[in-house]
Short mmCIF file of C-alpha atoms in Angstrom, two decimals:
data_model
loop_
_atom_site.label_atom_id
_atom_site.label_comp_id
_atom_site.label_asym_id
_atom_site.label_seq_id
_atom_site.Cartn_x
_atom_site.Cartn_y
_atom_site.Cartn_z
CA MET T 9 187.37 80.05 140.78
CA GLY T 10 189.80 81.02 143.39
CA THR T 11 188.61 84.76 143.13
CA GLY T 12 185.01 83.78 143.17
CA GLU T 13 185.34 82.27 146.53
CA THR T 14 187.37 84.88 148.12
CA ASN T 15 185.02 87.76 147.61
CA PRO T 16 181.98 86.32 149.24
CA LYS T 17 184.10 85.40 151.95
CA ARG T 18 185.88 88.74 152.11
CA GLN T 19 182.12 90.25 152.59
CA ILE T 20 181.24 87.79 155.34
CA ASN T 21 184.24 88.83 156.98
CA GLU T 22 183.57 92.46 156.52
CA GLU T 23 179.94 91.78 157.98
CA SER T 24 181.22 89.91 160.97
CA ILE T 25 183.31 92.58 161.85
CA ILE T 26 180.80 95.16 161.81
CA ASN T 27 178.58 93.10 163.65
CA CYS T 28 181.10 92.72 166.36
CA ILE T 29 181.05 96.75 166.94
CA PRO T 30 179.40 96.92 170.06
CA GLY T 31 175.83 98.72 169.81
CA ASP T 32 176.43 101.63 172.46
CA LEU T 33 179.52 102.55 170.45
CA ILE T 34 177.61 102.27 167.10
CA GLU T 35 174.78 104.48 168.64
CA ARG T 36 177.27 107.08 169.80
CA ILE T 37 178.88 107.49 166.51
CA PHE T 38 175.45 107.28 164.58
CA LEU T 39 173.91 110.01 166.66
CA ARG T 40 177.04 112.61 165.59
CA LEU T 41 176.02 111.88 161.91
CA PRO T 42 173.86 113.85 159.71
CA VAL T 43 170.91 112.35 157.94
CA SER T 44 172.32 112.34 154.57
CA THR T 45 175.37 110.15 155.78
CA LEU T 46 173.23 107.88 157.70
CA LEU T 47 171.16 107.12 154.83
CA ARG T 48 174.10 105.85 153.04
CA CYS T 49 175.34 104.00 155.88
CA ALA T 50 171.71 102.27 155.80
CA SER T 51 172.70 100.46 152.51
CA VAL T 52 176.18 99.14 154.33
CA CYS T 53 174.50 95.96 155.83
CA LYS T 54 170.93 94.88 157.02
CA HIS T 55 172.42 95.00 160.74
CA TRP T 56 173.00 99.03 160.13
CA HIS T 57 169.67 99.33 158.19
CA ASN T 58 167.78 98.07 161.33
CA PHE T 59 169.49 99.80 163.58
CA ILE T 60 169.31 103.17 161.96
CA ARG T 61 165.50 102.66 161.21
CA ASP T 62 164.79 101.52 164.63
CA PRO T 63 162.13 104.02 166.12
CA GLN T 64 163.78 104.44 169.36
CA PHE T 65 167.15 105.35 167.45
CA VAL T 66 165.01 107.75 165.30
CA THR T 67 163.77 109.61 168.32
CA SER T 68 167.15 109.68 170.00
CA HIS T 69 168.83 111.09 166.78
CA LEU T 70 166.02 113.74 166.66
CA ARG T 71 166.95 115.13 170.14
CA HIS T 72 170.29 115.26 169.12
CA ALA T 73 169.67 117.07 165.80
CA HIS T 74 170.76 120.55 164.87
CA ARG T 75 168.06 123.11 164.81
CA TYR T 76 167.77 125.26 161.48
CA ALA T 77 165.70 128.48 160.87
CA LEU T 78 163.68 127.89 157.75
CA LEU T 79 162.78 131.11 155.95
CA PHE T 80 159.72 130.49 153.65
CA PHE T 81 158.66 133.02 150.97
CA PRO T 82 155.33 132.20 149.29
CA GLN T 83 155.00 132.48 145.48
CA CYS T 84 154.39 135.95 144.22
CA LEU T 85 154.07 138.34 140.97
CA VAL T 86 156.33 141.34 141.06
CA SER T 87 156.11 143.70 138.26
CA GLY T 88 154.78 141.11 136.11
CA LYS T 89 157.43 138.39 136.60
CA PRO T 90 156.69 135.32 138.71
CA TYR T 91 158.54 133.93 141.62
CA PRO T 92 158.09 130.43 142.89
CA SER T 93 157.74 129.87 146.52
CA ASP T 94 160.94 129.05 147.84
CA ALA T 95 162.73 128.70 151.25
CA ILE T 96 166.37 129.31 152.94
CA LEU T 97 167.84 127.47 155.75
CA ILE T 98 169.95 129.14 158.35
CA ASP T 99 172.18 126.99 160.23
CA GLU T 100 173.60 127.60 163.54
CA ALA T 101 176.51 129.46 162.50
CA TRP T 102 173.66 131.96 161.09
CA SER T 103 174.99 131.22 157.64
CA PRO T 104 172.36 130.84 154.61
CA SER T 105 171.91 128.01 152.56
CA THR T 106 172.49 128.20 148.70
CA CYS T 107 170.17 125.28 147.35
CA ALA T 108 166.63 125.28 147.11
CA VAL T 109 164.56 123.13 149.16
CA PRO T 110 163.44 120.31 146.94
CA VAL T 111 160.40 119.43 148.61
CA ILE T 112 158.71 122.74 148.22
CA GLY T 113 157.08 122.88 144.90
CA PRO T 114 156.57 126.54 143.22
CA ASP T 115 153.00 126.92 144.14
CA ASP T 116 153.18 125.29 147.74
CA PHE T 117 152.30 127.24 150.89
CA LEU T 118 154.04 126.28 154.06
CA PHE T 119 151.82 125.87 157.43
CA GLY T 120 153.73 123.85 159.79
CA SER T 121 156.81 122.36 160.70
CA CYS T 122 157.91 119.80 163.54
CA ASN T 123 160.26 116.82 164.00
CA GLY T 124 161.64 117.24 160.53
CA LEU T 125 158.40 117.08 158.86
CA ILE T 126 156.83 119.85 157.21
CA GLY T 127 153.11 120.75 156.01
CA LEU T 128 152.53 122.31 152.90
CA TYR T 129 149.22 123.48 151.53
CA THR T 130 148.70 123.12 147.78
CA LYS T 131 146.46 124.85 145.38
CA THR T 132 144.91 121.53 144.21
CA SER T 133 142.81 119.23 146.42
CA THR T 134 145.71 117.89 148.54
CA ILE T 135 147.89 118.99 151.13
CA LYS T 136 151.52 117.63 151.70
CA ILE T 137 153.59 116.31 154.31
CA ALA T 138 157.16 116.04 153.35
CA ASN T 139 160.35 114.81 155.28
CA LEU T 140 162.75 117.82 154.67
CA ALA T 141 166.08 115.70 154.86
CA THR T 142 164.97 112.41 153.03
CA GLY T 143 162.71 114.05 150.26
CA GLU T 144 159.81 111.66 151.02
CA CYS T 145 156.51 113.11 150.41
CA MET T 146 152.78 112.10 151.17
CA HIS T 147 149.63 113.79 149.55
CA LEU T 148 146.45 113.89 151.53
CA GLU T 149 143.06 114.83 150.81
CA LYS T 150 141.91 118.30 151.91
CA PRO T 151 138.54 118.01 154.54
CA ALA T 152 136.81 119.96 152.14
CA LYS T 153 137.14 119.99 148.09
CA ASN T 154 137.26 123.08 146.19
CA MET T 155 135.99 125.28 149.23
CA ARG T 156 136.03 128.75 148.54
CA GLY T 157 137.77 130.89 150.66
CA ASP T 158 140.05 128.51 152.01
CA HIS T 159 143.55 129.66 152.81
CA PHE T 160 146.81 128.07 154.11
CA SER T 161 146.91 130.16 157.17
CA PHE T 162 143.83 128.31 158.42
CA TYR T 163 146.13 125.05 158.67
CA SER T 164 148.57 123.99 161.36
CA PHE T 165 150.59 120.74 161.76
CA GLY T 166 151.65 119.48 165.12
CA PHE T 167 152.96 116.65 167.29
CA HIS T 168 151.78 115.71 170.61
CA PRO T 169 154.86 114.10 172.83
CA MET T 170 152.59 111.66 175.03
CA THR T 171 150.52 110.11 172.10
CA LYS T 172 153.48 110.28 169.39
CA GLU T 173 150.77 111.43 167.24
CA TYR T 174 151.13 113.63 164.27
CA LYS T 175 147.96 115.92 163.66
CA ILE T 176 146.79 118.37 161.12
CA THR T 177 144.39 121.17 162.09
CA HIS T 178 141.90 123.31 159.92
CA PHE T 179 139.92 126.36 160.92
CA LEU T 180 136.36 125.56 159.05
CA GLY T 181 134.92 129.03 158.25
CA GLY T 182 131.11 129.04 158.21
CA CYS T 183 129.95 127.54 154.97
CA VAL T 184 126.82 126.33 152.96
CA GLU T 185 127.24 123.82 150.25
CA GLY T 186 130.95 124.59 149.85
CA ARG T 187 130.43 127.99 149.81
CA PRO T 188 131.70 130.40 152.71
CA HIS T 189 128.63 131.60 154.74
CA ASN T 190 130.77 133.98 157.22
CA LYS T 191 134.15 134.43 156.17
CA ASP T 192 135.20 136.02 159.31
CA SER T 193 134.53 133.56 161.77
CA PHE T 194 134.37 129.73 162.28
CA SER T 195 132.73 127.23 164.79
CA VAL T 196 134.55 123.88 163.78
CA ILE T 197 138.04 122.70 164.00
CA GLN T 198 138.88 119.73 161.62
CA VAL T 199 141.59 117.34 162.74
CA TYR T 200 143.22 114.53 161.20
CA THR T 201 145.64 112.31 162.58
CA LEU T 202 148.27 110.94 160.21
CA GLY T 203 147.22 107.10 159.40
CA ASN T 204 143.65 107.69 160.07
CA GLU T 205 140.98 107.23 157.45
CA LYS T 206 139.52 110.46 157.42
CA TRP T 207 139.11 113.93 158.88
CA LYS T 208 137.00 114.77 162.12
CA ASP T 209 135.09 117.70 162.99
CA ILE T 210 135.16 119.21 166.19
CA PRO T 211 132.84 122.07 167.28
CA THR T 212 134.39 125.13 168.97
CA PRO T 213 132.67 126.47 172.43
CA GLU T 214 131.58 129.40 170.47
CA ALA T 215 132.18 131.58 166.80
CA LEU T 216 135.73 132.41 166.95
CA SER T 217 137.37 135.16 164.63
CA LEU T 218 139.12 133.96 161.65
CA ASN T 219 140.77 137.47 161.10
CA SER T 220 142.52 137.28 164.39
CA VAL T 221 144.03 133.58 163.17
CA ARG T 222 145.04 135.29 159.80
CA ASN T 223 146.38 138.35 161.11
CA SER T 224 147.94 137.01 164.42
CA GLY T 225 149.14 133.51 163.60
CA VAL T 226 149.05 130.01 165.22
CA VAL T 227 151.74 128.11 167.08
CA ASN T 228 152.19 124.59 168.42
CA VAL T 229 153.77 124.31 171.55
CA ASP T 230 153.94 120.63 173.36
CA GLY T 231 151.11 119.33 171.66
CA THR T 232 148.75 122.27 172.03
CA LEU T 233 147.45 124.72 169.43
CA TYR T 234 147.11 128.43 170.56
CA TRP T 235 145.84 131.39 168.65
CA LEU T 236 144.39 135.00 169.57
CA THR T 237 140.81 135.69 169.46
CA GLU T 238 139.04 138.85 170.06
CA ASP T 239 137.47 139.58 173.15
CA LYS T 240 136.18 143.26 173.36
CA THR T 241 135.37 142.88 177.27
CA VAL T 242 139.17 142.37 178.34
CA THR T 243 141.92 145.19 178.54
CA TRP T 244 143.93 143.94 175.70
CA GLN T 245 140.53 143.26 173.74
CA HIS T 246 142.19 139.90 172.63
CA THR T 247 142.27 136.22 174.71
CA VAL T 248 144.49 133.20 173.90
CA MET T 249 142.55 129.93 172.51
CA SER T 250 144.06 126.56 173.19
CA PHE T 251 143.27 123.13 171.62
CA ASP T 252 144.98 120.00 173.16
CA LEU T 253 145.91 117.96 170.50
CA LYS T 254 145.77 114.89 172.67
CA GLU T 255 142.21 115.49 174.59
CA GLU T 256 140.66 117.45 171.38
CA SER T 257 139.58 119.92 174.11
CA PHE T 258 139.47 123.78 174.13
CA ALA T 259 140.73 126.56 176.88
CA MET T 260 140.84 130.04 177.25
CA ILE T 261 143.94 131.89 178.46
CA GLN T 262 143.68 135.62 179.48
CA LEU T 263 146.33 138.08 178.51
CA PRO T 264 148.44 140.24 180.98
CA ALA T 265 146.27 142.91 182.63
CA GLU T 266 148.93 145.92 182.21
CA ARG T 267 148.55 147.99 178.80
CA GLU T 268 150.13 151.26 178.32
CA ASP T 269 149.18 153.11 175.23
CA HIS T 270 150.37 156.31 173.74
CA ASP T 271 147.31 158.66 172.28
CA CYS T 272 149.78 159.66 169.69
CA PHE T 273 149.95 156.34 168.10
CA GLY T 274 147.32 154.46 166.51
CA PRO T 275 145.78 150.92 167.38
CA ARG T 276 147.76 147.92 169.17
CA LYS T 277 148.80 144.95 167.05
CA PHE T 278 149.42 141.27 168.25
CA TRP T 279 151.00 138.39 167.21
CA ILE T 280 151.37 134.82 168.62
CA ARG T 281 154.75 133.37 168.63
CA ASP T 282 157.00 130.48 169.83
CA ILE T 283 160.45 131.44 171.29
CA ASP T 284 162.38 128.32 172.15
CA GLY T 285 159.42 126.26 172.69
CA LYS T 286 157.48 128.85 174.86
CA LEU T 287 154.30 130.54 174.20
CA CYS T 288 154.82 134.29 173.50
CA ILE T 289 152.58 137.57 172.84
CA VAL T 290 154.32 140.16 170.65
CA THR T 291 152.45 143.36 170.54
CA ALA T 292 153.23 147.13 169.40
CA GLN T 293 151.13 149.98 168.69
CA THR T 294 150.91 150.96 164.84
CA GLY T 295 150.96 154.11 163.10
CA ARG T 296 147.63 156.51 163.46
CA TYR T 297 147.34 156.57 159.66
CA ASP T 298 149.40 153.21 158.32
CA ALA T 299 148.52 150.09 160.30
CA ARG T 300 151.50 148.41 158.72
CA ILE T 301 154.03 150.91 160.54
CA LEU T 302 155.05 149.94 164.35
CA LEU T 303 155.66 152.80 166.52
CA GLY T 304 156.69 153.22 169.96
CA GLU T 305 157.82 149.87 171.98
CA LEU T 306 157.58 146.42 170.83
CA GLN T 307 157.14 144.06 173.79
CA ILE T 308 157.55 140.26 174.01
CA TRP T 309 155.58 138.49 176.74
CA THR T 310 155.91 134.81 177.88
CA LEU T 311 153.33 132.21 179.44
CA ASP T 312 155.28 131.09 182.48
CA ASN T 313 152.46 129.11 183.83
CA MET T 314 149.62 127.71 182.27
CA VAL T 315 147.41 126.67 184.92
CA GLU T 316 148.07 130.19 186.84
CA GLN T 317 147.85 132.09 183.54
CA ARG T 318 151.10 134.08 184.77
CA TRP T 319 152.73 136.08 182.17
CA SER T 320 156.20 138.04 182.30
CA GLN T 321 157.50 140.76 179.92
CA LYS T 322 160.78 139.46 178.69
CA TYR T 323 161.91 141.80 176.12
CA LYS T 324 161.25 145.59 175.12
CA PHE T 325 162.66 146.96 171.75
CA THR T 326 162.75 150.39 170.54
CA ASN T 327 162.61 151.26 166.70
CA PRO T 328 160.79 148.04 165.82
CA PRO T 329 160.87 146.55 162.61
CA VAL T 330 158.36 146.81 159.80
CA HIS T 331 157.48 142.76 159.89
CA ILE T 332 157.49 140.32 162.80
CA PRO T 333 157.68 136.86 160.81
CA GLY T 334 156.55 133.68 162.47
CA PRO T 335 155.49 131.43 164.31
CA HIS T 336 158.80 130.85 165.32
CA PHE T 337 160.08 134.19 166.40
CA GLY T 338 163.48 133.19 167.82
CA HIS T 339 166.62 131.05 166.89
CA ARG T 340 168.82 130.19 169.78
CA ASP T 341 170.01 133.55 171.24
CA ARG T 342 168.64 135.76 168.53
CA ILE T 343 165.45 136.75 166.76
CA LEU T 344 164.48 136.97 163.16
CA THR T 345 162.80 140.37 161.90
CA GLN T 346 162.26 141.68 158.15
CA SER T 347 162.83 145.34 157.76
CA GLY T 348 163.33 147.10 154.45
CA ILE T 349 164.50 144.49 151.85
CA SER T 350 166.56 142.90 154.51
CA VAL T 351 166.06 139.82 156.85
CA GLY T 352 168.16 140.46 159.98
CA SER T 353 168.57 139.01 163.37
CA TYR T 354 169.00 140.81 166.87
CA GLU T 355 171.01 139.22 169.63
CA LEU T 356 168.90 138.92 172.71
CA ILE T 357 171.25 140.10 175.60
CA GLY T 358 169.26 139.51 178.38
CA GLU T 359 165.72 139.53 180.01
CA ASN T 360 164.05 143.23 180.50
CA ILE T 361 166.86 144.68 178.87
CA GLU T 362 165.79 147.43 175.99
CA ILE T 363 167.41 146.43 172.59
CA ASN T 364 167.75 148.91 169.61
CA PHE T 365 166.12 147.36 166.33
CA SER T 366 168.49 149.78 164.63
CA LYS T 367 171.55 147.39 165.44
CA MET T 368 170.67 144.53 162.77
CA ALA T 369 172.78 141.76 161.91
CA GLU T 370 171.79 141.49 158.03
CA LEU T 371 171.72 137.87 156.98
CA LEU T 372 170.12 138.32 153.37
CA ASP T 373 168.58 140.82 151.04
CA PHE T 374 165.45 139.22 150.00
CA SER T 375 164.55 141.87 147.11
CA PRO T 376 162.40 141.66 144.77
CA ARG T 377 160.16 139.54 146.99
CA ARG T 378 157.34 141.48 148.88
CA GLN T 379 157.36 142.49 152.35
CA TYR T 380 155.20 141.25 155.12
CA ASN T 381 155.17 137.75 153.53
CA MET T 382 158.16 135.92 154.96
CA GLN T 383 157.34 132.97 157.41
CA SER T 384 159.99 131.81 159.63
CA TYR T 385 160.33 128.19 161.28
CA ILE T 386 162.46 126.30 163.46
CA CYS T 387 163.25 122.87 161.90
CA VAL T 388 165.59 119.94 162.02
CA LYS T 389 166.79 117.21 159.80
CA SER T 390 165.22 113.82 160.86
CA LEU T 391 164.98 110.32 160.16
CA VAL T 392 161.15 110.22 160.68
CA CYS T 393 159.48 107.85 158.13
CA LEU T 394 156.35 108.76 156.30
CA ASP T 395 155.80 104.95 155.32
CA VAL T 396 153.92 104.02 158.14
CA TYR T 397 151.15 106.29 157.44
CA LYS T 398 150.75 105.71 153.61
CA ASN T 399 148.10 102.85 154.03
CA ALA T 400 145.57 105.19 155.12
CA GLY T 401 142.46 105.69 152.69
CA ILE T 402 142.86 109.55 152.90
CA VAL T 403 146.58 109.31 151.16
CA ARG T 404 146.44 110.21 147.25
CA ARG T 405 149.31 109.68 144.82
CA PRO T 406 150.79 112.80 143.53
CA LYS T 407 149.86 113.86 139.96
CA GLN T 408 152.80 112.75 137.30
CA ARG T 409 153.39 116.49 136.18
CA GLN T 410 153.74 119.05 139.03
CA GLY T 411 156.33 121.41 140.46
CA TRP T 412 158.90 122.79 138.15
CA GLU T 413 157.33 120.97 135.43
CA LEU T 414 154.15 123.01 135.51
CA LYS T 415 153.57 125.33 132.39
CA LYS T 416 152.85 128.48 134.20
CA TRP T 417 156.89 128.45 135.26
CA GLU T 418 158.32 128.10 131.97
CA ALA T 419 159.19 131.42 131.92
CA TRP T 420 161.12 131.08 134.93
CA GLU T 421 162.75 127.86 133.76
CA ASN T 422 163.76 129.62 130.37
CA GLU T 423 165.50 132.07 132.48
CA LEU T 424 167.48 129.79 134.51
CA ARG T 425 168.33 128.27 131.22
CA GLU T 426 169.41 131.26 129.75
CA VAL T 427 171.87 131.67 132.87
CA GLU T 428 173.45 128.18 132.55
CA ASN T 429 173.91 128.92 128.80
CA LEU T 430 175.65 132.33 130.08
CA ARG T 431 177.87 130.51 132.44
CA SER T 432 178.96 127.84 129.66
CA ASN T 433 179.70 130.59 127.08
CA ILE T 434 181.70 132.49 129.71
CA ASP T 435 183.56 129.30 130.57
CA LYS T 436 184.23 128.76 127.09
CA LEU T 437 185.59 132.20 126.69
CA GLN T 438 187.95 132.32 129.84
CA HIS T 439 189.30 129.01 128.32
CA ASP T 440 190.10 130.24 125.13
CA LEU T 441 191.71 133.03 126.56
CA ILE T 442 194.13 131.05 128.94
CA GLU T 443 195.19 128.92 125.74
CA ALA T 444 195.64 132.12 123.70
CA ALA T 445 197.80 133.52 126.60
CA GLU T 446 199.59 130.40 126.88
CA LYS T 447 200.45 130.13 123.27
CA MET T 448 201.71 133.86 123.07
CA VAL T 449 204.09 133.13 125.66
CA LYS T 450 205.46 129.98 123.66
CA MET T 451 205.61 131.96 120.59
CA TYR T 452 207.63 135.10 121.64
CA LYS T 453 209.99 133.03 124.09
CA PHE T 454 213.79 134.40 123.66
CA ASP T 455 216.49 132.34 125.06
CA LYS T 456 218.95 135.12 124.83
CA PRO T 457 218.47 138.47 126.56
CA HIS T 458 218.38 141.74 124.60
CA ASP T 459 216.53 145.03 124.27
CA ILE T 460 213.74 143.68 122.44
CA ALA T 461 212.89 140.65 124.16
CA GLU T 462 212.82 142.56 127.39
CA ARG T 463 210.26 144.82 125.62
CA VAL T 464 208.23 141.66 124.52
CA ARG T 465 208.56 140.13 128.09
CA MET T 466 206.83 143.11 129.62
CA GLU T 467 203.90 143.03 127.29
CA LEU T 468 203.63 138.93 128.08
CA ASN T 469 203.40 139.98 131.60
CA GLN T 470 200.52 142.23 131.02
CA VAL T 471 198.84 139.21 129.29
CA LEU T 472 199.48 136.75 132.28
CA GLU T 473 198.24 139.52 134.58
CA HIS T 474 194.86 139.74 132.56
CA LYS T 475 194.44 135.72 132.24
CA PRO T 476 191.45 134.92 133.68
CA GLU T 477 191.02 132.28 136.57
CA ILE T 478 188.77 129.74 136.33
CA PRO T 479 186.78 129.41 139.71
CA ASN T 480 187.83 126.18 141.50
CA GLN T 481 184.32 125.98 143.34
CA PRO T 482 182.17 123.05 141.72
CA ARG T 483 178.77 123.77 140.36
CA PHE T 484 175.87 122.50 142.49
CA LEU T 485 173.86 119.83 140.85
CA ARG T 486 170.79 121.04 142.89
CA ARG T 487 168.73 124.21 141.92
CA LEU T 488 169.92 127.12 143.89
CA ASN T 489 167.34 129.31 145.77
CA TRP T 490 166.72 132.58 144.41
CA VAL T 491 168.83 134.51 146.43
CA GLU T 492 171.84 132.48 145.46
CA GLN T 493 170.37 132.71 141.83
CA LYS T 494 170.59 136.37 142.30
CA ARG T 495 174.29 136.38 143.66
CA ASP T 496 175.19 133.78 141.07
CA THR T 497 173.89 136.08 138.29
CA LYS T 498 175.88 139.04 139.47
CA GLU T 499 179.04 136.79 139.59
CA LEU T 500 178.52 135.87 136.22
CA VAL T 501 178.02 139.24 134.93
CA SER T 502 181.08 140.48 136.80
CA ARG T 503 182.91 137.67 135.16
CA SER T 504 181.70 138.27 131.86
CA ARG T 505 183.07 141.96 132.37
CA LYS T 506 186.29 140.72 133.29
CA ALA T 507 186.66 138.40 130.52
CA ARG T 508 185.84 140.82 127.84
CA GLY T 509 188.64 143.09 129.55
CA SER T 510 191.10 140.40 129.22
CA PHE T 511 190.13 139.92 125.74
CA GLN T 512 190.83 143.58 125.28
CA ALA T 513 193.93 143.39 126.94
CA ILE T 514 195.37 140.35 125.34
CA LYS T 515 194.49 141.48 122.00
CA GLN T 516 196.28 145.08 122.82
CA ALA T 517 199.21 143.15 124.16
CA GLN T 518 199.20 141.01 120.93
CA ASP T 519 199.35 144.26 118.80
CA ASN T 520 201.92 145.67 120.68
CA ILE T 521 204.27 142.28 120.48
CA SER T 522 203.64 142.32 116.80
CA SER T 523 204.46 145.93 116.41
CA ILE T 524 207.89 145.54 118.56
CA VAL T 525 208.71 142.39 116.36
CA ARG T 526 207.91 144.19 113.24
CA SER T 527 209.83 146.99 114.05
CA HIS T 528 212.67 145.15 114.88
CA THR T 529 212.44 143.26 111.60
CA LEU T 530 212.74 146.17 109.59
CA ASP T 531 215.57 147.71 111.92
CA GLN T 532 217.63 144.49 111.23
CA GLY T 533 216.69 144.95 107.44
CA SER T 534 217.66 148.42 107.05
CA SER T 535 220.97 147.44 109.40
CA THR T 536 221.84 144.87 106.71
CA ALA T 537 221.04 147.12 103.93
CA GLU T 538 223.64 149.62 105.14
CA VAL T 539 226.39 147.27 105.88
CA SER T 540 225.90 145.73 102.00
CA SER T 541 226.00 149.29 100.42
CA THR T 542 229.21 150.29 102.28
CA GLY T 543 230.77 146.97 101.58
CA ASP T 544 230.10 147.81 97.72
CA ARG T 545 231.55 151.23 97.98
CA LYS T 546 234.97 150.12 99.44
CA ASN T 547 235.11 147.39 96.64
CA GLU T 548 234.38 149.97 94.10
CA GLU T 549 237.23 152.21 95.58
CA GLY T 550 239.65 149.41 95.94
CA ASN T 551 239.24 148.63 91.99
CA LEU T 552 239.83 152.02 91.11
CA PRO T 553 243.02 152.60 88.84
CA CYS T 554 246.31 153.93 90.56
CA LYS T 555 247.47 157.39 89.88
CA THR T 556 250.96 157.93 88.97
#
């Protein structure tokens, strides 16, 4: 009875102690904690739950959150083998993550990231908004169902700091009754505000190029959407179009007037990118016979003043890479590139300094994935909650069977299962080898030193040198991303070779020890026989009769 009364009192006392901590001190502590820890803290008591879920604290924590580079690789087929969509996070120390991003399904395509939320395009009739840290997801109906010619690059996801609204935009290609009428241009931008009941169509001032959107990209900077469109009347033959997410209005921005092209190179290529929250234009000339090859000098121009439309050239690079990922080109003091089968980074030493792209710090090997497919985003892990938007009529419940349960990925799942079976077999073999080595040491233990014991000890030392080591690193319960899977498989193959070598070494040592012991036993037997025959002869001589 006493114990039953004590526990509630103790709980009340603990809660009262927690409630006595000053609010500003709690905030200073909580602002330094990652989202995963804060979610556990929210279950400690009602006071902490309300504090952590308060919109003002969510905003403050978002401002202090660490920034990650998210490298996204869409699903592809290489040599007849399917590879699902996957993503890799790069932290502030430029260390790649090992686990797959759980909210990204094998058929998802990424089209936007802001405030810890990512926008994913699915091949079904929905798009998905997901919180990268909490795993919370929300499925929305697409603006046009089963429309042919639709593509994930025509979608974008942004946030306006003034209205605090999240908006999805879609470039709607010209179509008649759901079929594309002009696949190269669009004259409508469809806009959806999270929490609303339907999409809204906003006509563009004129027909704009969809090819430019697909080839050059789209960025969201401070609540404004930017993309390139073709304009043959200007020097660069391109202009920047903008769409304000608050006013839902359009504007045109002219590119810099300077242009220096070399006749020996091919046409110039353009990308619109975001570097440290600034709108940038990246441009370089291509090969005369292969537009995928970048030649000459790669330039990065930054929009310094929106009103005056003033640009400045920030960086120049020699020996440019094969692919300029986007929409976020830079991460902290470096830029990300893709060259050959490697993803690398280059340090931005200072403005207007020529940087040689041959000095690349390699981050990871992305083989066998295809080139020119990687996208890079800057993201954070946040507490932004999607529950407040889930009452809208446009929100749909996801299908029960999706993601890794899809039938088309059974071969991929079977391969992962085979790798895990290989790991279990290697672990068992190493465990058995360790037991065998320890038994041999106990079996052939000699208390007194002599020549035979020393020979056996030498063989046992060989056994102990080849005794395998069980790795101390714990196995992740979460699914590894494909880069870590590849590294993990190589490690398993190496462990398998070492285990086979250890098995052969221990077996050989056991044969050697058995031979030594057998030889020692035979030597002892022959010595005993010689001693016995000598004694018999002496006895016979002693019994001989004496001569007189």
